[in-house]
Short mmCIF file of C-alpha atoms and ligand atoms in Angstrom, two decimals:
data_model
loop_
_atom_site.label_atom_id
_atom_site.label_comp_id
_atom_site.label_asym_id
_atom_site.label_seq_id
_atom_site.Cartn_x
_atom_site.Cartn_y
_atom_site.Cartn_z
CA MET A 463 -13.48 19.00 -22.01
CA ASN A 464 -14.76 16.30 -19.63
CA LYS A 465 -12.25 13.67 -18.78
CA TYR A 466 -13.10 10.13 -17.61
CA ALA A 467 -11.08 7.01 -16.93
CA ILE A 468 -11.64 3.28 -17.22
CA ILE A 469 -9.46 0.89 -15.39
CA LEU A 470 -9.45 -2.70 -16.50
CA SER A 471 -9.26 -4.98 -13.51
CA ALA A 472 -11.72 -7.80 -13.99
CA GLY A 473 -9.15 -10.40 -14.97
CA LYS A 474 -8.22 -13.39 -12.77
CA GLY A 475 -4.58 -12.95 -13.28
CA THR A 476 -4.14 -16.62 -14.09
CA ARG A 477 -0.39 -16.23 -14.56
CA MET A 478 -0.06 -14.86 -11.04
CA LYS A 479 -1.23 -18.29 -9.68
CA THR A 480 -2.87 -16.72 -6.70
CA GLU A 481 -6.49 -16.54 -5.39
CA LEU A 482 -6.56 -12.71 -5.11
CA PRO A 483 -7.63 -10.80 -8.18
CA LYS A 484 -4.50 -9.58 -9.85
CA CYS A 485 -5.14 -5.84 -9.61
CA ALA A 486 -5.90 -6.05 -5.86
CA TYR A 487 -2.61 -7.82 -5.23
CA PRO A 488 -0.27 -5.96 -2.88
CA LEU A 489 2.69 -4.33 -4.57
CA TYR A 490 5.25 -3.07 -2.21
CA GLY A 491 2.64 -2.90 0.59
CA LYS A 492 -0.25 -1.41 -1.32
CA PRO A 493 -2.84 -2.88 -3.70
CA MET A 494 -1.74 -2.54 -7.30
CA ILE A 495 -4.85 -0.67 -8.44
CA ASN A 496 -4.34 2.06 -5.79
CA TYR A 497 -1.15 3.32 -7.51
CA ILE A 498 -3.22 3.87 -10.64
CA LEU A 499 -6.18 5.53 -8.84
CA GLU A 500 -3.81 7.94 -7.08
CA ASN A 501 -2.08 8.85 -10.37
CA LEU A 502 -5.35 9.37 -12.22
CA ARG A 503 -6.56 11.66 -9.47
CA ALA A 504 -3.24 13.52 -9.45
CA SER A 505 -3.76 14.27 -13.13
CA GLY A 506 -7.22 15.70 -12.45
CA ILE A 507 -9.42 12.68 -13.30
CA ASN A 508 -12.00 11.84 -10.72
CA ASP A 509 -14.74 10.19 -12.72
CA ILE A 510 -13.35 6.75 -12.79
CA TRP A 511 -14.93 3.40 -13.83
CA THR A 512 -13.32 0.26 -12.58
CA ILE A 513 -14.19 -2.91 -14.40
CA VAL A 514 -14.52 -5.76 -11.96
CA GLY A 515 -15.49 -9.33 -12.36
CA HIS A 516 -13.41 -12.13 -10.78
CA LYS A 517 -13.86 -11.69 -6.95
CA LYS A 518 -15.43 -8.25 -7.43
CA GLU A 519 -16.26 -8.03 -3.78
CA VAL A 520 -12.55 -7.70 -2.97
CA PHE A 521 -12.55 -4.37 -4.91
CA GLU A 522 -15.89 -3.18 -3.52
CA GLU A 523 -14.64 -3.77 0.00
CA MET A 524 -11.34 -2.02 -0.74
CA LEU A 525 -12.43 1.01 -2.82
CA LYS A 526 -15.93 1.51 -1.43
CA ASP A 527 -17.70 4.28 -3.36
CA THR A 528 -14.63 6.14 -4.45
CA VAL A 529 -15.02 4.75 -7.99
CA ASN A 530 -17.84 3.68 -10.28
CA TYR A 531 -18.02 -0.08 -10.88
CA ALA A 532 -18.86 -1.83 -14.12
CA VAL A 533 -19.22 -5.51 -13.79
CA GLN A 534 -17.83 -7.94 -16.32
CA ASN A 535 -19.09 -11.38 -15.20
CA GLU A 536 -17.21 -13.31 -17.85
CA GLN A 537 -13.71 -12.20 -18.82
CA LEU A 538 -14.10 -12.28 -22.57
CA GLY A 539 -11.33 -9.91 -23.32
CA THR A 540 -10.25 -6.26 -22.78
CA GLY A 541 -12.65 -4.96 -25.44
CA HIS A 542 -15.55 -6.68 -23.84
CA ALA A 543 -14.42 -5.30 -20.44
CA VAL A 544 -14.42 -1.65 -21.66
CA LYS A 545 -17.86 -2.28 -23.25
CA MET A 546 -19.25 -2.95 -19.76
CA ALA A 547 -18.30 0.55 -18.73
CA ALA A 548 -19.33 2.03 -22.07
CA LEU A 549 -22.91 0.83 -21.43
CA ALA A 550 -23.08 3.08 -18.37
CA MET A 551 -21.25 5.93 -19.96
CA LYS A 552 -23.05 6.04 -23.30
CA ASP A 553 -24.40 9.56 -23.03
CA LEU A 554 -21.16 11.10 -21.76
CA LYS A 555 -19.19 13.31 -24.09
CA GLY A 556 -15.47 14.05 -23.72
CA ILE A 557 -12.36 11.87 -23.55
CA THR A 558 -11.62 8.75 -21.69
CA ILE A 559 -8.31 7.46 -20.48
CA ILE A 560 -8.25 3.77 -20.59
CA LEU A 561 -5.57 1.77 -18.78
CA ALA A 562 -5.01 -1.58 -17.24
CA GLY A 563 -4.96 -2.13 -13.45
CA ASP A 564 -1.74 -4.13 -13.86
CA THR A 565 0.43 -1.27 -15.08
CA PRO A 566 0.95 0.53 -11.76
CA LEU A 567 4.17 2.49 -12.66
CA ILE A 568 2.33 4.76 -15.14
CA ASP A 569 2.70 8.06 -13.32
CA SER A 570 0.48 11.10 -13.31
CA LYS A 571 2.81 13.08 -15.49
CA THR A 572 2.73 10.58 -18.26
CA ILE A 573 -1.04 10.50 -18.06
CA SER A 574 -1.32 14.35 -18.17
CA ASP A 575 1.26 14.61 -20.92
CA ALA A 576 -0.55 12.00 -23.04
CA ILE A 577 -3.78 13.98 -22.66
CA ASP A 578 -2.09 17.22 -23.63
CA TYR A 579 -0.49 15.60 -26.66
CA HIS A 580 -3.84 13.98 -27.69
CA ASN A 581 -5.59 17.39 -27.58
CA LYS A 582 -2.75 19.22 -29.38
CA GLN A 583 -2.67 16.63 -32.15
CA LYS A 584 -6.45 16.66 -32.36
CA HIS A 585 -6.33 12.85 -32.31
CA THR A 586 -9.42 10.63 -32.09
CA MET A 587 -7.23 8.10 -30.26
CA THR A 588 -3.74 8.35 -28.76
CA ILE A 589 -1.92 5.11 -27.82
CA VAL A 590 0.93 5.46 -25.35
CA SER A 591 3.79 3.34 -26.65
CA THR A 592 7.51 2.66 -26.16
CA ASP A 593 10.32 0.70 -27.72
CA MET A 594 11.20 -2.41 -25.71
CA ASP A 595 14.25 -4.50 -26.31
CA ASN A 596 12.21 -7.58 -25.47
CA PRO A 597 8.71 -6.85 -26.63
CA PHE A 598 7.52 -10.39 -25.97
CA SER A 599 3.97 -10.71 -24.74
CA TYR A 600 2.96 -7.09 -25.58
CA GLY A 601 0.78 -5.93 -28.40
CA ARG A 602 2.83 -4.51 -31.28
CA ILE A 603 2.11 -1.16 -32.99
CA VAL A 604 1.71 -1.99 -36.59
CA ARG A 605 2.24 0.96 -39.11
CA ASN A 606 1.73 1.36 -42.82
CA LYS A 607 4.43 2.54 -45.27
CA ALA A 608 3.52 6.20 -44.50
CA GLY A 609 4.16 5.45 -40.84
CA ASN A 610 0.56 5.77 -39.75
CA VAL A 611 -0.79 3.44 -37.10
CA ILE A 612 -3.15 0.89 -38.64
CA ALA A 613 -3.36 -1.82 -35.99
CA ILE A 614 -2.20 -3.26 -32.69
CA ARG A 615 -1.39 -6.90 -33.01
CA GLU A 616 -1.28 -9.14 -30.01
CA GLU A 617 1.70 -11.40 -29.53
CA LYS A 618 -0.21 -14.63 -30.28
CA ASP A 619 -1.66 -13.11 -33.48
CA CYS A 620 1.58 -11.70 -34.76
CA SER A 621 3.23 -12.95 -37.95
CA GLU A 622 6.99 -13.72 -37.65
CA GLN A 623 7.58 -10.31 -39.26
CA GLU A 624 5.36 -8.51 -36.85
CA LYS A 625 7.01 -10.20 -33.90
CA LEU A 626 10.20 -8.20 -34.71
CA ILE A 627 8.37 -4.87 -34.08
CA LYS A 628 9.84 -3.28 -30.95
CA GLU A 629 7.25 -0.60 -30.47
CA ILE A 630 4.68 -1.90 -27.98
CA ASN A 631 1.25 -0.88 -26.82
CA SER A 632 1.34 0.10 -23.14
CA GLY A 633 -2.42 -0.43 -22.71
CA LEU A 634 -2.79 3.35 -21.88
CA TYR A 635 -5.03 5.16 -24.37
CA VAL A 636 -6.69 8.55 -24.62
CA ILE A 637 -9.79 8.33 -26.74
CA ASP A 638 -12.89 10.28 -27.74
CA ASN A 639 -15.85 8.77 -25.92
CA GLN A 640 -18.35 8.58 -28.74
CA LYS A 641 -15.80 7.19 -31.20
CA LEU A 642 -14.86 4.56 -28.68
CA PHE A 643 -18.48 3.51 -28.12
CA TRP A 644 -18.99 3.26 -31.84
CA ALA A 645 -15.91 1.01 -32.44
CA LEU A 646 -16.69 -1.26 -29.35
CA GLU A 647 -19.98 -2.21 -31.04
CA ARG A 648 -18.00 -3.59 -33.96
CA ILE A 649 -15.20 -5.66 -32.47
CA THR A 650 -15.27 -9.43 -32.80
CA ASN A 651 -13.47 -12.34 -31.11
CA ASN A 652 -12.12 -13.68 -34.30
CA ASN A 653 -8.51 -14.28 -33.15
CA VAL A 654 -6.23 -16.89 -31.67
CA LYS A 655 -7.46 -16.42 -28.07
CA ASN A 656 -11.14 -15.95 -29.08
CA GLU A 657 -11.28 -12.83 -26.99
CA TYR A 658 -12.76 -9.37 -27.76
CA TYR A 659 -9.57 -7.33 -27.95
CA LEU A 660 -9.84 -3.65 -27.15
CA THR A 661 -6.78 -3.20 -29.35
CA ASP A 662 -8.98 -4.11 -32.43
CA ILE A 663 -10.65 -0.69 -32.20
CA VAL A 664 -7.46 0.71 -33.86
CA GLY A 665 -8.05 -1.26 -37.04
CA LEU A 666 -11.77 -0.13 -37.09
CA LEU A 667 -11.02 3.57 -36.54
CA GLN A 668 -7.84 3.99 -38.50
CA GLU A 669 -9.38 4.68 -41.95
CA LYS A 670 -11.45 7.58 -41.00
CA GLU A 671 -9.99 8.82 -37.75
CA LYS A 672 -6.63 10.42 -36.68
CA ILE A 673 -4.78 7.92 -34.52
CA GLY A 674 -1.33 8.39 -33.17
CA THR A 675 1.11 7.19 -30.63
CA TYR A 676 2.51 9.16 -27.74
CA LYS A 677 5.92 7.38 -27.50
CA ILE A 678 7.84 7.60 -24.29
CA ALA A 679 11.44 6.83 -23.66
CA ASP A 680 11.34 5.12 -20.27
CA ALA A 681 9.99 1.68 -21.04
CA ASP A 682 10.14 0.74 -17.33
CA ILE A 683 7.06 2.73 -16.41
CA LEU A 684 4.91 0.85 -18.77
CA ILE A 685 5.74 -2.68 -17.43
CA GLY A 686 2.54 -4.73 -17.11
CA ILE A 687 2.51 -7.15 -14.15
CA ASN A 688 1.37 -10.59 -15.33
CA ASP A 689 3.18 -12.86 -12.84
CA LEU A 690 5.10 -12.80 -9.59
CA VAL A 691 8.39 -12.43 -11.40
CA THR A 692 7.43 -9.14 -13.01
CA LEU A 693 5.78 -8.09 -9.64
CA SER A 694 9.11 -8.49 -8.00
CA GLU A 695 10.82 -6.50 -10.78
CA VAL A 696 8.39 -3.69 -10.33
CA GLU A 697 8.81 -3.81 -6.58
CA GLN A 698 12.45 -3.21 -7.11
CA ILE A 699 11.80 -0.20 -9.27
CA ILE A 700 9.40 1.29 -6.75
CA LYS A 701 11.88 0.49 -3.94
CA ASN A 702 14.65 2.25 -5.80
CA ARG A 703 12.52 5.37 -6.38
CA ILE A 704 11.48 5.63 -2.75
CA ASP A 705 14.94 4.97 -1.39
CA LEU A 706 16.80 7.34 -3.70
CA ASP A 707 14.28 10.07 -2.99
CA LEU A 708 14.77 9.66 0.79
CA MET A 709 18.53 9.58 0.61
CA GLN A 710 18.59 12.76 -1.48
CA LYS A 711 16.49 14.40 1.30
CA GLY A 712 19.13 13.49 3.91
CA ILE A 713 17.76 10.25 5.28
CA ASN A 714 20.51 7.70 5.96
CA LEU A 715 19.53 4.17 4.98
CA ILE A 716 22.18 1.80 6.23
CA ASN A 717 22.33 -1.41 4.13
CA ARG A 718 19.29 -0.26 2.29
CA ALA A 719 18.82 -3.62 0.54
CA SER A 720 17.50 -4.91 3.82
CA ILE A 721 15.16 -2.02 4.49
CA PHE A 722 11.56 -1.81 3.36
CA ILE A 723 10.04 1.63 3.30
CA GLY A 724 6.45 1.59 1.86
CA PRO A 725 5.04 4.12 -0.56
CA ASP A 726 2.94 6.00 1.98
CA VAL A 727 5.69 6.47 4.57
CA LYS A 728 6.95 10.02 5.26
CA ILE A 729 10.28 10.60 6.83
CA GLU A 730 11.73 13.95 7.96
CA GLU A 731 15.31 14.95 7.50
CA GLY A 732 18.20 13.69 9.60
CA VAL A 733 16.58 10.25 10.28
CA THR A 734 18.87 7.16 10.31
CA ILE A 735 17.39 3.77 9.50
CA TYR A 736 19.45 0.73 10.45
CA PRO A 737 19.27 -2.70 8.63
CA ASN A 738 16.31 -5.06 8.64
CA THR A 739 13.68 -2.42 9.26
CA ILE A 740 10.19 -2.37 7.82
CA LEU A 741 8.22 0.86 7.74
CA SER A 742 4.73 0.47 6.19
CA GLY A 743 1.24 1.99 6.01
CA PRO A 744 0.83 5.76 6.38
CA THR A 745 3.69 6.04 8.87
CA ILE A 746 5.52 9.30 9.70
CA ILE A 747 8.95 9.38 11.18
CA GLY A 748 10.02 12.71 12.80
CA LYS A 749 13.34 14.58 12.48
CA GLU A 750 16.58 12.95 13.55
CA ALA A 751 14.89 9.74 14.82
CA ILE A 752 17.00 6.64 14.85
CA ILE A 753 15.14 3.51 13.76
CA GLY A 754 16.31 -0.06 13.75
CA PRO A 755 18.10 -2.36 13.41
CA ASN A 756 15.37 -5.08 13.20
CA SER A 757 12.33 -2.94 13.77
CA GLU A 758 8.88 -2.91 12.29
CA ILE A 759 6.64 0.13 12.36
CA HIS A 760 3.24 0.13 10.78
CA ASN A 761 0.67 2.94 10.49
CA SER A 762 2.29 4.93 13.29
CA MET A 763 3.72 8.34 14.07
CA ILE A 764 7.19 8.54 15.54
CA GLY A 765 8.34 11.85 17.03
CA SER A 766 11.69 13.59 16.53
CA GLN A 767 14.83 12.28 18.11
CA THR A 768 13.05 9.14 19.23
CA LYS A 769 15.23 5.94 19.11
CA ILE A 770 13.61 2.63 18.38
CA THR A 771 15.71 -0.47 18.29
CA HIS A 772 14.72 -4.16 17.76
CA SER A 773 11.09 -3.32 18.38
CA VAL A 774 7.62 -3.48 16.86
CA ILE A 775 5.12 -0.61 16.75
CA TYR A 776 1.60 -0.96 15.23
CA ASN A 777 -1.12 1.68 14.86
CA SER A 778 0.35 3.99 17.62
CA LYS A 779 1.80 7.41 18.30
CA VAL A 780 5.20 7.82 19.90
CA GLY A 781 6.26 11.38 20.65
CA ASN A 782 9.63 13.06 20.76
CA GLY A 783 12.74 11.91 22.54
CA ASN A 784 11.50 8.47 23.50
CA TYR A 785 13.82 5.50 23.75
CA ILE A 786 12.05 2.26 22.78
CA GLY A 787 13.58 -1.23 22.90
CA PRO A 788 15.25 -3.46 22.46
CA TYR A 789 12.41 -5.87 22.04
CA ALA A 790 9.41 -3.68 22.94
CA HIS A 791 5.95 -4.06 21.39
CA ILE A 792 3.71 -1.08 21.19
CA ARG A 793 0.30 -1.47 19.59
CA ASP A 794 -3.44 -0.79 19.29
CA ASN A 795 -3.61 3.01 19.44
CA SER A 796 -1.14 3.48 22.22
CA VAL A 797 -0.02 7.11 22.61
CA LEU A 798 3.30 7.91 24.24
CA ALA A 799 4.20 11.54 24.90
CA SER A 800 7.84 12.44 25.20
CA ASN A 801 11.03 11.17 26.75
CA ASN A 802 9.76 7.81 27.92
CA ARG A 803 11.88 4.80 28.31
CA ILE A 804 10.19 1.61 27.21
CA GLY A 805 12.66 -1.26 27.32
CA ASN A 806 13.28 -4.96 27.05
CA PHE A 807 10.17 -7.15 26.49
CA VAL A 808 7.68 -4.49 27.53
CA GLU A 809 4.31 -4.74 25.83
CA VAL A 810 2.22 -1.49 25.53
CA LYS A 811 -1.32 -2.00 24.32
CA SER A 812 -4.02 0.67 24.02
CA ALA A 813 -2.19 2.75 26.64
CA ALA A 814 -1.74 6.46 27.04
CA ILE A 815 1.61 7.19 28.60
CA LYS A 816 2.60 10.65 29.58
CA ASP A 817 6.28 11.83 29.62
CA ASN A 818 9.44 10.52 31.45
CA VAL A 819 7.85 7.29 32.37
CA MET A 820 10.29 4.36 32.94
CA ALA A 821 9.22 0.84 32.04
CA CYS A 822 12.59 -0.69 31.31
CA HIS A 823 11.99 -4.42 31.60
CA LEU A 824 9.42 -7.24 31.19
CA ALA A 825 6.14 -5.37 31.81
CA TYR A 826 2.58 -5.46 30.29
CA LEU A 827 0.79 -2.20 30.21
CA GLY A 828 -2.63 -2.77 28.57
CA ASP A 829 -5.66 -0.47 28.61
CA ALA A 830 -3.80 1.90 30.88
CA GLU A 831 -3.17 5.58 31.51
CA ILE A 832 0.15 6.31 33.04
CA GLY A 833 1.12 9.69 34.55
CA SER A 834 4.40 11.58 34.07
CA ARG A 835 7.54 10.20 35.68
CA ALA A 836 5.86 7.00 36.88
CA ASN A 837 8.22 4.11 37.34
CA ILE A 838 7.05 0.67 36.21
CA GLY A 839 9.15 -2.04 37.75
CA CYS A 840 10.37 -5.17 36.08
CA GLY A 841 7.62 -7.76 35.65
CA ALA A 842 4.76 -5.34 36.61
CA VAL A 843 1.47 -6.26 34.90
CA THR A 844 -1.85 -4.45 34.39
CA VAL A 845 -4.24 -7.32 34.80
CA ASN A 846 -6.77 -5.94 32.29
CA PHE A 847 -8.77 -9.08 31.37
CA ASP A 848 -11.19 -10.91 33.63
CA GLY A 849 -11.94 -13.65 31.07
CA LYS A 850 -14.78 -11.69 29.57
CA ASN A 851 -14.09 -7.98 29.50
CA LYS A 852 -11.07 -5.65 29.42
CA HIS A 853 -10.72 -3.07 32.17
CA LYS A 854 -8.67 0.04 32.64
CA THR A 855 -5.74 0.90 34.94
CA VAL A 856 -4.96 4.50 35.78
CA ILE A 857 -1.52 5.16 37.32
CA GLY A 858 -0.94 8.66 38.69
CA LYS A 859 2.10 10.82 38.17
CA ASP A 860 5.31 10.12 40.12
CA ALA A 861 3.81 6.74 41.21
CA PHE A 862 6.28 3.88 41.81
CA ILE A 863 5.08 0.46 40.78
CA GLY A 864 7.52 -2.12 42.15
CA CYS A 865 8.76 -5.28 40.52
CA ASN A 866 6.24 -8.10 39.91
CA VAL A 867 3.28 -6.02 40.92
CA ASN A 868 -0.15 -7.14 39.60
CA LEU A 869 -2.65 -4.35 39.21
CA ILE A 870 -6.06 -5.92 38.86
CA ALA A 871 -8.16 -3.60 36.78
CA PRO A 872 -10.35 -1.66 36.96
CA LEU A 873 -8.33 0.51 39.40
CA THR A 874 -6.75 3.82 39.96
CA ILE A 875 -3.32 4.45 41.59
CA GLY A 876 -2.93 7.92 42.93
CA ASP A 877 -0.11 10.39 42.25
CA ASN A 878 3.05 9.68 44.17
CA ALA A 879 1.75 6.28 45.40
CA PHE A 880 4.37 3.54 46.14
CA ILE A 881 3.54 -0.12 45.58
CA ALA A 882 6.08 -2.57 46.99
CA CYS A 883 7.33 -5.40 44.85
CA GLY A 884 5.34 -8.56 44.68
CA THR A 885 2.14 -6.79 45.60
CA THR A 886 -1.17 -7.87 44.08
CA LEU A 887 -3.59 -4.95 44.20
CA GLY A 888 -7.27 -5.11 43.38
CA GLU A 889 -8.52 -1.80 44.67
CA ASN A 890 -7.78 1.90 44.19
CA LEU A 891 -4.90 3.55 45.98
CA ASP A 892 -4.99 7.21 47.10
CA ASN A 893 -2.32 9.79 46.45
CA ASN A 894 0.84 9.51 48.46
CA THR A 895 -0.05 6.07 49.80
CA PHE A 896 2.19 3.09 50.24
CA ALA A 897 0.83 -0.48 49.64
CA ILE A 898 2.29 -3.86 50.21
CA SER A 899 0.77 -7.30 49.99
CA ARG A 900 3.23 -10.10 50.42
CA PRO A 901 2.82 -13.76 51.80
CA GLU A 902 4.59 -14.34 55.06
CA LEU A 903 8.06 -15.86 54.58
CA LYS A 904 8.57 -19.26 56.15
CA LYS A 905 11.99 -20.84 56.62
CA LYS A 906 12.36 -24.62 57.07
CA PRO A 907 15.02 -27.27 56.64
CA ASN A 908 15.49 -28.32 52.99
CA LYS A 909 13.79 -31.63 52.47
CA PHE A 910 14.46 -31.67 48.69
CA LYS A 911 18.17 -32.28 48.75
C1 LIG B 2453 -2.85 -5.98 -23.00
C2 LIG B 2453 -2.98 -5.49 -24.45
C3 LIG B 2453 -1.64 -5.40 -25.11
C4 LIG B 2453 -0.69 -4.56 -24.29
C5 LIG B 2453 -0.61 -5.05 -22.84
C6 LIG B 2453 0.16 -3.95 -21.98
C7 LIG B 2453 -5.22 -6.26 -25.26
C8 LIG B 2453 -5.91 -7.29 -26.07
N1 LIG B 2453 -3.87 -6.35 -25.17
O1 LIG B 2453 -2.38 -7.34 -23.08
O2 LIG B 2453 -1.77 -4.97 -26.47
O3 LIG B 2453 0.58 -4.58 -24.92
O4 LIG B 2453 -2.02 -5.19 -22.30
O5 LIG B 2453 0.27 -4.35 -20.64
O6 LIG B 2453 -5.83 -5.38 -24.72
N2 LIG B 2453 -9.03 -7.64 -18.25
C9 LIG B 2453 -10.40 -7.52 -17.91
N3 LIG B 2453 -11.27 -8.28 -18.55
C10 LIG B 2453 -10.93 -9.20 -19.52
C11 LIG B 2453 -9.53 -9.34 -19.80
C12 LIG B 2453 -8.64 -8.53 -19.13
O7 LIG B 2453 -10.74 -6.69 -17.08
O8 LIG B 2453 -11.81 -9.85 -20.05
C13 LIG B 2453 -8.08 -6.74 -17.57
C14 LIG B 2453 -7.00 -7.54 -16.76
O9 LIG B 2453 -7.46 -7.71 -15.38
C15 LIG B 2453 -5.79 -6.59 -16.82
C16 LIG B 2453 -6.02 -5.84 -18.13
O10 LIG B 2453 -7.38 -6.04 -18.54
O11 LIG B 2453 -5.71 -5.68 -15.79
C17 LIG B 2453 -5.10 -6.33 -19.28
O12 LIG B 2453 -5.36 -7.70 -19.52
P1 LIG B 2453 -4.17 -8.70 -19.75
O13 LIG B 2453 -4.79 -10.07 -19.95
O14 LIG B 2453 -3.11 -8.55 -18.71
O15 LIG B 2453 -3.67 -8.20 -21.22
P2 LIG B 2453 -2.23 -8.38 -21.83
O16 LIG B 2453 -2.19 -9.77 -22.37
O17 LIG B 2453 -1.17 -7.95 -20.95
CA1 LIG B 2454 -1.11 -7.37 -18.77
#
């Protein structure tokens, strides 16, 4: 049977009090809707309609053509939203999974299990539900005396009696396409909020069709994010899952409350992470690396047994056995091979550094290639910018660049060259050559004191 999905994400998210559409809002470092897309795909659903409206360009820019879009220009309710996709899907037969873009903890297993249950029970519609101690703000599952589902009632439309119902609607449904389309034609906005509620299809279908709930025990995974308070609660749940999984795999998180490890970070065994460290984006940390304290690594690969302390690394690759920091900054597609020493206040930008290079203090290495075992003295600078363009510096292997040397790019320094401290060099230097440029020293009586 063909399987489709509709994600409701057109809403403003008024309760979030932010400009960004709610479902694009970052949740522990990744847009909320991406969690749902990944989980749908993991449960074998690739034909996905995303309902967009408020700031739809944000989604189009973010998701490109990985999903189908259905536009809901006015947010007239969840039923109206699904109708926008139904118009495009009207000839498709099979089942559709409907879920909201603001329930990111619903995992792929829950989705797959709900579909299996739906098929086994031969339901027309399956509503994923759970019992919540505090069901406030959720739609309640209303049953008749026989225990059959006859309606979902929204908080604002509930009678005092119905408000006591603990079983809530998660907003995740599995439903037969054609029955869905039939019911959507018949819903009205005759309710307290004057919205077209998707949940009203239950009342319309219940007489003739088999509707049931797939009730799950873990209410946490059904939390819907409506404001920044719930966002923070969900972040805590995600953080706990990530951290516990890592610790069980032998990764030592010291004072883990102060550590942020994003959902797309991969860490190999034997790694130690010290406090106040942020690892984000699709970052990989190799075996037995030591990271932190006070370090930030984004979208980068770190090799095994590399040590990074009090430093920032963005969009770069750092190989095995390097020692970075304290206070180094490595960025913009820099690639460091192995066993380098990049120390205090050294900035490495778009540079390819071979192995065993020493740049221990106060240097700028931008748009550069640096050969093995080169020594970069304290205060050495690749002068890469002429005010208009960036130029490249190539430093050969075993070269010695003295303290406070300016290398005015473009230029190439040969292997085994030696540049004396204080030199400003604006031309190439051959292999095995010594260079010095230093103003003459004058000594005079001190007139200043
Ligand atoms: C909805 C359900 C409620 C359920 C809860 C679970 C309805 C009427 N109610 O309530 O039964 O318990 O989810 O979290 O369906 N959206 C649109 N277009 C619109 C309105 C909303 O795309 O016109 C999107 C929102 O962006 C959001 C989702 O639909 O992602 C749900 O809307 P929201 O307003 O958060 O519904 P709830 O009040 O939480
Ligand atoms: Ca919601």
